[in-house]
Structure formats: structure tokens, C-alpha cells
Amino acid sequence: MGSAKAPDDLEPRGCAVLVVGCGNLLRGDDGVGPVLVRHLWERGVPEGARLVDGGTAGMDVAFQMRGAQRVVIVDAAATSSAPGTIFKVPGAELADLPPLQGLHTHSFRWDHAIAFARWALGDDCPTDITVYLIEVEGVELGADLSAPVLAALELVIDRIEADHLAALRPAAASETTVEFTADGYLRLDAALAASRFPSDAVAAVVRDGDLWLIPLRGPRSGGLLLKQRNPAGDRSLLIREVIADRAISGVAGASWDDATKSLRISLRGRREPPG
């Protein structure tokens, strides 16, 4: 008989950053936390980060926290402030949370998540926890997020990216190379793809003699997909229709343009070498 698994084998894997979105997707602005998690996923999740939809995971969120070095929780607020107002909960308030009375999976809020995690995990509960709350405009059944809450969601995503996720992404070189293949593909190495195109969705245009690759937020934004071509994480993009009048192959220099947020690849003078 094989030996029984140790309890540690069943624990969730640790991570550098855990982002939890609490709320009810069916109730308009109350779903801002889970919607934010979906937007982050579309932008590309760096290695070392995990995303959890606390609106459906319920009390499992607490056990997801075990092993996380830093935790970010996003939820809706209803304080009669202006819709879209962003609150960052002070650490002192996290130290004195209400009891777990009335807790169930259909009303799982940010304070429930932390209080339950402290009860369930004890000393294993992370201490580096950041909470963002976004003031709602409406929580009607079946409604979409309101405009002010959507705008606030984007601001919170920018803060999470800058303060928690950016350090986990690969360093991005300003000057690099790409490869055009004879069958019409453009190849990017894993580091370039992960640092500049984490969602694997791009817009590709020819402008001023250059091929511009512009990162998109995710597949739902349209554009072209960078497909994985090997286990190392290198990517390939079918580009022949974009550069139809140019038969190009071989290695080409590329540079990142901060002004246009695009990877620019010069096509000037490049032609298919003679066979």
C-alpha cells in the first residue's frame, strides 16, 4: 500500500501576490471585484501571481491565502459617497474586524474573507493585505457596471499593476530581435512576449515603413493572437496578411517605442533572400 499523503500536499501552492475580487456578478456594480479579476486575467498574469474570484469561491478564499506573501482584495462599497470613489482601507481597520456572524457564501465580503482567514489559518494568515473598495452607483439584478465604477476599476487595476504585479513581470529590453519565417510567421522569444504582450493579443499595422505591434488588453479586444510555439514560452504570430506586399524572412531588429506603446520593427529594404 502506498503511504498516505501528508496534509501539506493538499495545501494551495504559495504565491508572491494573490488578488481576490469579492462581490456578486449578477448585481451590477456589486460585481466590480470579480470583473476586475477577469480584466487582470485578460491583461496577462505574471508568474508568481494568482487571481481568485471571491464572489463564487466563497470561504475557499481563506485557504487560497495560505502561502501568499501579499494579498490584494477588491470589493464594492455602499457609503453614500460619489459613485466610483476609491477607498484604500487603512491597516488599522484590518486589525479590528467584525465577528463572523451571519457569514455564508452568498454574502461573502472583504472583511469576512480576512476574518475567516485569520480564524482558519491562524499564524499562517498573510499579514501584508491591501484592500480597495469602490463605491457603487447601482446594484440592480442583471445590470452592467456603471460608467463611474468602470473608470474606478481601471484606476485600481493600474495601482495593482504598479504596486504588486509589475515587479513579477520579466524585465523588458528596449532593443531586441524578432524573426520572420518564410511561411509568413513572426517569432518572438518568451521574455519579449511576456514583458510586452502578456495578454498574447496584439494589433499589427504597417506604418511609415515599420511593422508596429501594439499590445491589446485581451482576446476580446480583437486583433491577432500570439500563439505558443514551444514549451519555453516563445510565441509566433501569423503576419503574412499584414505584410502581404513584402516577402520577408530572417532576423530583424526591433525596438520598444514608449510614446506609442508599441514594438516597432523596421521593414525598410527587407526582402526575401534569393533561393
Protein backbone atom coordinates (compact mmCIF):
# COMPACT_ATOMS: atom_id res chain seq x y z
CA MET A 1 0.00 0.00 0.00
CA GLY A 2 1.24 3.47 -0.81
CA SER A 3 1.82 5.90 2.01
CA ALA A 4 -0.88 8.47 2.76
CA LYS A 5 -0.26 11.99 1.54
CA ALA A 6 0.89 14.48 4.13
CA PRO A 7 -1.56 17.33 4.83
CA ASP A 8 0.87 19.79 3.23
CA ASP A 9 0.35 18.06 -0.13
CA LEU A 10 -3.24 19.29 -0.18
CA GLU A 11 -2.48 22.93 0.56
CA PRO A 12 -2.69 25.54 -2.22
CA ARG A 13 0.64 26.45 -3.70
CA GLY A 14 2.25 29.61 -2.41
CA CYS A 15 2.48 32.76 -4.47
CA ALA A 16 4.04 36.18 -4.30
CA VAL A 17 0.76 38.05 -4.90
CA LEU A 18 -2.84 36.88 -4.55
CA VAL A 19 -5.59 39.14 -5.93
CA VAL A 20 -9.13 38.42 -4.73
CA GLY A 21 -12.26 40.02 -6.20
CA CYS A 22 -15.30 39.80 -3.90
CA GLY A 23 -18.87 40.51 -4.97
CA ASN A 24 -21.90 39.32 -6.87
CA LEU A 25 -21.60 39.41 -10.68
CA LEU A 26 -25.39 39.37 -11.03
CA ARG A 27 -25.88 42.60 -9.08
CA GLY A 28 -24.50 45.41 -11.23
CA ASP A 29 -21.72 47.36 -9.52
CA ASP A 30 -21.60 44.83 -6.68
CA GLY A 31 -19.69 42.61 -9.12
CA VAL A 32 -16.78 45.03 -9.53
CA GLY A 33 -14.36 42.70 -7.69
CA PRO A 34 -14.90 39.62 -9.87
CA VAL A 35 -14.99 41.81 -13.02
CA LEU A 36 -11.65 43.35 -12.05
CA VAL A 37 -10.16 39.86 -11.66
CA ARG A 38 -11.33 39.00 -15.19
CA HIS A 39 -9.78 42.18 -16.59
CA LEU A 40 -6.49 41.40 -14.87
CA TRP A 41 -6.55 37.89 -16.31
CA GLU A 42 -7.02 39.28 -19.83
CA ARG A 43 -4.00 41.55 -19.40
CA GLY A 44 -1.79 38.58 -18.55
CA VAL A 45 -0.94 37.11 -15.16
CA PRO A 46 2.79 37.06 -14.40
CA GLU A 47 4.44 34.04 -12.82
CA GLY A 48 4.13 34.29 -9.06
CA ALA A 49 0.65 35.86 -9.09
CA ARG A 50 -2.74 34.18 -8.67
CA LEU A 51 -6.25 35.53 -9.19
CA VAL A 52 -9.33 34.38 -7.27
CA ASP A 53 -12.98 35.18 -7.89
CA GLY A 54 -14.17 35.53 -4.30
CA GLY A 55 -17.74 36.02 -5.45
CA THR A 56 -18.04 32.33 -6.33
CA ALA A 57 -15.20 30.76 -4.35
CA GLY A 58 -16.79 31.72 -1.02
CA MET A 59 -14.90 30.65 2.09
CA ASP A 60 -12.35 28.83 -0.07
CA VAL A 61 -10.74 32.28 -0.45
CA ALA A 62 -9.34 31.93 3.06
CA PHE A 63 -7.49 28.73 2.19
CA GLN A 64 -6.24 30.29 -1.05
CA MET A 65 -4.48 32.88 1.14
CA ARG A 66 -2.25 30.26 2.77
CA GLY A 67 1.24 30.65 1.40
CA ALA A 68 0.61 34.04 -0.24
CA GLN A 69 3.23 36.66 0.56
CA ARG A 70 0.96 39.59 -0.31
CA VAL A 71 -2.83 39.74 -0.72
CA VAL A 72 -4.95 42.33 -2.53
CA ILE A 73 -8.73 42.28 -2.03
CA VAL A 74 -11.17 44.32 -4.14
CA ASP A 75 -14.83 44.74 -3.25
CA ALA A 76 -17.76 47.12 -3.68
CA ALA A 77 -18.72 49.75 -1.11
CA ALA A 78 -22.01 51.50 -0.31
CA THR A 79 -21.23 54.51 1.87
CA SER A 80 -23.34 57.16 0.07
CA SER A 81 -20.17 58.65 -1.39
CA ALA A 82 -19.93 59.62 -5.07
CA PRO A 83 -20.14 56.55 -7.35
CA GLY A 84 -16.69 55.39 -8.37
CA THR A 85 -14.97 56.72 -5.24
CA ILE A 86 -11.99 54.51 -4.37
CA PHE A 87 -11.20 53.70 -0.75
CA LYS A 88 -7.96 52.08 0.37
CA VAL A 89 -8.71 50.57 3.77
CA PRO A 90 -6.14 51.62 6.41
CA GLY A 91 -4.17 48.85 8.03
CA ALA A 92 -5.53 49.78 11.46
CA GLU A 93 -9.04 48.84 10.33
CA LEU A 94 -7.83 45.44 9.14
CA ALA A 95 -6.63 44.73 12.68
CA ASP A 96 -10.13 45.14 14.19
CA LEU A 97 -12.66 43.34 12.00
CA PRO A 98 -16.22 42.38 12.95
CA PRO A 99 -17.03 38.81 14.08
CA LEU A 100 -18.05 36.13 11.60
CA GLN A 101 -21.75 36.29 12.48
CA GLY A 102 -24.04 35.72 9.51
CA LEU A 103 -21.23 34.56 7.22
CA HIS A 104 -22.31 32.45 4.26
CA THR A 105 -21.21 32.05 0.66
CA HIS A 106 -23.90 34.39 -0.73
CA SER A 107 -22.76 37.42 1.28
CA PHE A 108 -19.00 36.96 1.34
CA ARG A 109 -17.39 40.38 1.73
CA TRP A 110 -13.82 41.56 2.10
CA ASP A 111 -13.98 41.72 5.91
CA HIS A 112 -15.44 38.21 6.01
CA ALA A 113 -12.58 36.96 3.83
CA ILE A 114 -9.89 38.35 6.15
CA ALA A 115 -11.66 37.47 9.41
CA PHE A 116 -12.34 33.91 8.27
CA ALA A 117 -8.76 33.52 7.01
CA ARG A 118 -7.40 34.59 10.40
CA TRP A 119 -9.68 32.11 12.14
CA ALA A 120 -8.95 29.25 9.74
CA LEU A 121 -5.24 29.81 9.14
CA GLY A 122 -4.07 31.28 12.41
CA ASP A 123 -0.41 32.21 12.19
CA ASP A 124 -0.37 31.12 8.52
CA CYS A 125 -2.66 34.00 7.52
CA PRO A 126 -0.76 36.61 5.48
CA THR A 127 -0.14 39.93 7.20
CA ASP A 128 0.55 42.01 4.06
CA ILE A 129 -3.04 42.66 2.95
CA THR A 130 -4.27 45.59 0.86
CA VAL A 131 -8.00 46.30 0.44
CA TYR A 132 -9.56 48.51 -2.24
CA LEU A 133 -13.26 49.37 -2.10
CA ILE A 134 -15.15 51.03 -4.97
CA GLU A 135 -18.35 52.96 -4.30
CA VAL A 136 -21.33 51.60 -6.24
CA GLU A 137 -23.90 53.52 -8.26
CA GLY A 138 -26.44 50.71 -8.61
CA VAL A 139 -26.79 47.04 -7.75
CA GLU A 140 -29.80 46.11 -9.87
CA LEU A 141 -30.14 42.46 -10.82
CA GLY A 142 -28.63 41.80 -14.24
CA ALA A 143 -27.20 45.31 -14.69
CA ASP A 144 -23.75 46.02 -16.12
CA LEU A 145 -21.10 48.01 -14.28
CA SER A 146 -21.87 51.72 -14.30
CA ALA A 147 -19.55 54.19 -16.05
CA PRO A 148 -18.04 55.68 -12.85
CA VAL A 149 -17.36 52.22 -11.41
CA LEU A 150 -15.76 51.07 -14.68
CA ALA A 151 -13.49 54.13 -14.61
CA ALA A 152 -12.55 53.42 -10.99
CA LEU A 153 -11.88 49.77 -11.83
CA GLU A 154 -9.26 50.84 -14.39
CA LEU A 155 -7.56 53.08 -11.81
CA VAL A 156 -7.42 50.26 -9.26
CA ILE A 157 -6.00 47.90 -11.90
CA ASP A 158 -3.25 50.45 -12.60
CA ARG A 159 -2.45 50.62 -8.88
CA ILE A 160 -2.35 46.85 -8.52
CA GLU A 161 -0.12 46.59 -11.58
CA ALA A 162 2.29 49.26 -10.34
CA ASP A 163 2.43 48.21 -6.68
CA HIS A 164 2.13 44.41 -6.89
CA LEU A 165 2.41 42.86 -10.37
CA ALA A 166 5.00 44.92 -12.27
CA ALA A 167 7.88 43.55 -10.20
CA LEU A 168 6.86 39.99 -11.16
CA ARG A 169 6.97 40.60 -14.91
CA PRO A 170 10.15 39.87 -16.88
CA ALA A 171 12.48 42.76 -17.48
CA ALA A 172 11.81 44.31 -20.88
CA ALA A 173 14.69 45.23 -23.17
CA SER A 174 14.32 48.34 -25.31
CA GLU A 175 16.33 46.82 -28.18
CA THR A 176 15.78 43.21 -29.24
CA THR A 177 15.33 40.99 -32.29
CA VAL A 178 12.47 39.07 -33.87
CA GLU A 179 12.40 36.52 -36.70
CA PHE A 180 10.31 36.47 -39.88
CA THR A 181 9.80 32.98 -41.28
CA ALA A 182 9.40 32.06 -44.93
CA ASP A 183 5.87 30.76 -44.28
CA GLY A 184 4.60 34.11 -43.04
CA TYR A 185 5.05 33.97 -39.27
CA LEU A 186 6.75 36.38 -36.89
CA ARG A 187 8.53 34.77 -33.93
CA LEU A 188 9.14 36.44 -30.56
CA ASP A 189 11.12 34.92 -27.73
CA ALA A 190 9.42 34.18 -24.41
CA ALA A 191 10.94 37.11 -22.50
CA LEU A 192 9.87 39.65 -25.12
CA ALA A 193 6.36 38.24 -25.36
CA ALA A 194 5.84 38.06 -21.59
CA SER A 195 7.18 41.53 -20.89
CA ARG A 196 5.50 43.44 -23.71
CA PHE A 197 2.47 41.31 -24.70
CA PRO A 198 1.30 39.48 -21.55
CA SER A 199 -2.26 39.03 -22.84
CA ASP A 200 -0.99 37.44 -26.11
CA ALA A 201 -3.34 39.73 -28.08
CA VAL A 202 -1.86 42.35 -30.43
CA ALA A 203 -2.78 44.77 -33.15
CA ALA A 204 -0.38 44.69 -36.12
CA VAL A 205 -0.11 47.53 -38.64
CA VAL A 206 2.42 48.72 -41.20
CA ARG A 207 3.13 52.41 -40.79
CA ASP A 208 5.98 54.63 -42.02
CA GLY A 209 7.95 51.63 -43.27
CA ASP A 210 7.76 49.83 -39.92
CA LEU A 211 5.68 46.97 -38.60
CA TRP A 212 4.05 48.09 -35.37
CA LEU A 213 2.91 45.51 -32.80
CA ILE A 214 0.59 47.09 -30.25
CA PRO A 215 -0.44 45.12 -27.13
CA LEU A 216 -4.16 44.71 -26.55
CA ARG A 217 -5.90 44.05 -23.27
CA GLY A 218 -7.02 40.55 -24.20
CA PRO A 219 -8.56 38.28 -26.84
CA ARG A 220 -11.94 40.02 -26.52
CA SER A 221 -10.28 43.20 -27.80
CA GLY A 222 -9.87 41.61 -31.23
CA GLY A 223 -6.56 41.78 -33.08
CA LEU A 224 -4.19 38.86 -33.60
CA LEU A 225 -3.08 36.17 -31.18
CA LEU A 226 0.46 35.30 -30.24
CA LYS A 227 0.40 31.51 -30.13
CA GLN A 228 2.77 29.45 -28.04
CA ARG A 229 5.17 27.58 -30.27
CA ASN A 230 7.31 25.65 -27.78
CA PRO A 231 7.44 24.72 -24.06
CA ALA A 232 9.92 27.53 -23.40
CA GLY A 233 7.14 30.08 -23.98
CA ASP A 234 8.29 31.55 -27.30
CA ARG A 235 5.43 32.94 -29.38
CA SER A 236 4.55 33.10 -33.07
CA LEU A 237 2.20 35.43 -34.92
CA LEU A 238 0.78 34.84 -38.40
CA ILE A 239 1.73 38.10 -40.07
CA ARG A 240 1.73 37.43 -43.82
CA GLU A 241 -1.62 39.15 -44.48
CA VAL A 242 -0.42 42.33 -42.74
CA ILE A 243 2.77 42.50 -44.83
CA ALA A 244 1.29 40.95 -47.98
CA ASP A 245 3.31 43.09 -50.40
CA ARG A 246 6.60 42.35 -48.66
CA ALA A 247 8.20 38.90 -48.86
CA ILE A 248 10.42 38.94 -45.79
CA SER A 249 12.34 36.35 -43.81
CA GLY A 250 15.21 36.30 -41.36
CA VAL A 251 16.14 38.06 -38.13
CA ALA A 252 15.22 41.73 -37.75
CA GLY A 253 15.96 44.34 -35.11
CA ALA A 254 13.08 45.65 -33.03
CA SER A 255 12.72 48.44 -30.51
CA TRP A 256 10.06 49.40 -27.99
CA ASP A 257 8.52 52.85 -28.50
CA ASP A 258 7.29 54.23 -25.17
CA ALA A 259 5.48 57.11 -26.86
CA THR A 260 3.19 54.81 -28.86
CA LYS A 261 3.41 51.77 -26.53
CA SER A 262 4.35 49.57 -29.47
CA LEU A 263 7.11 47.28 -30.68
CA ARG A 264 8.47 48.75 -33.92
CA ILE A 265 10.19 46.51 -36.48
CA SER A 266 11.78 48.15 -39.49
CA LEU A 267 10.72 46.73 -42.88
CA ARG A 268 12.78 49.14 -44.94
CA GLY A 269 14.86 47.37 -47.56
CA ARG A 270 14.00 43.91 -46.27
CA ARG A 271 13.14 41.38 -48.96
CA GLU A 272 13.07 37.63 -49.30
CA PRO A 273 16.67 36.49 -49.94
CA PRO A 274 17.23 34.67 -53.25
CA GLY A 275 16.85 30.89 -53.11
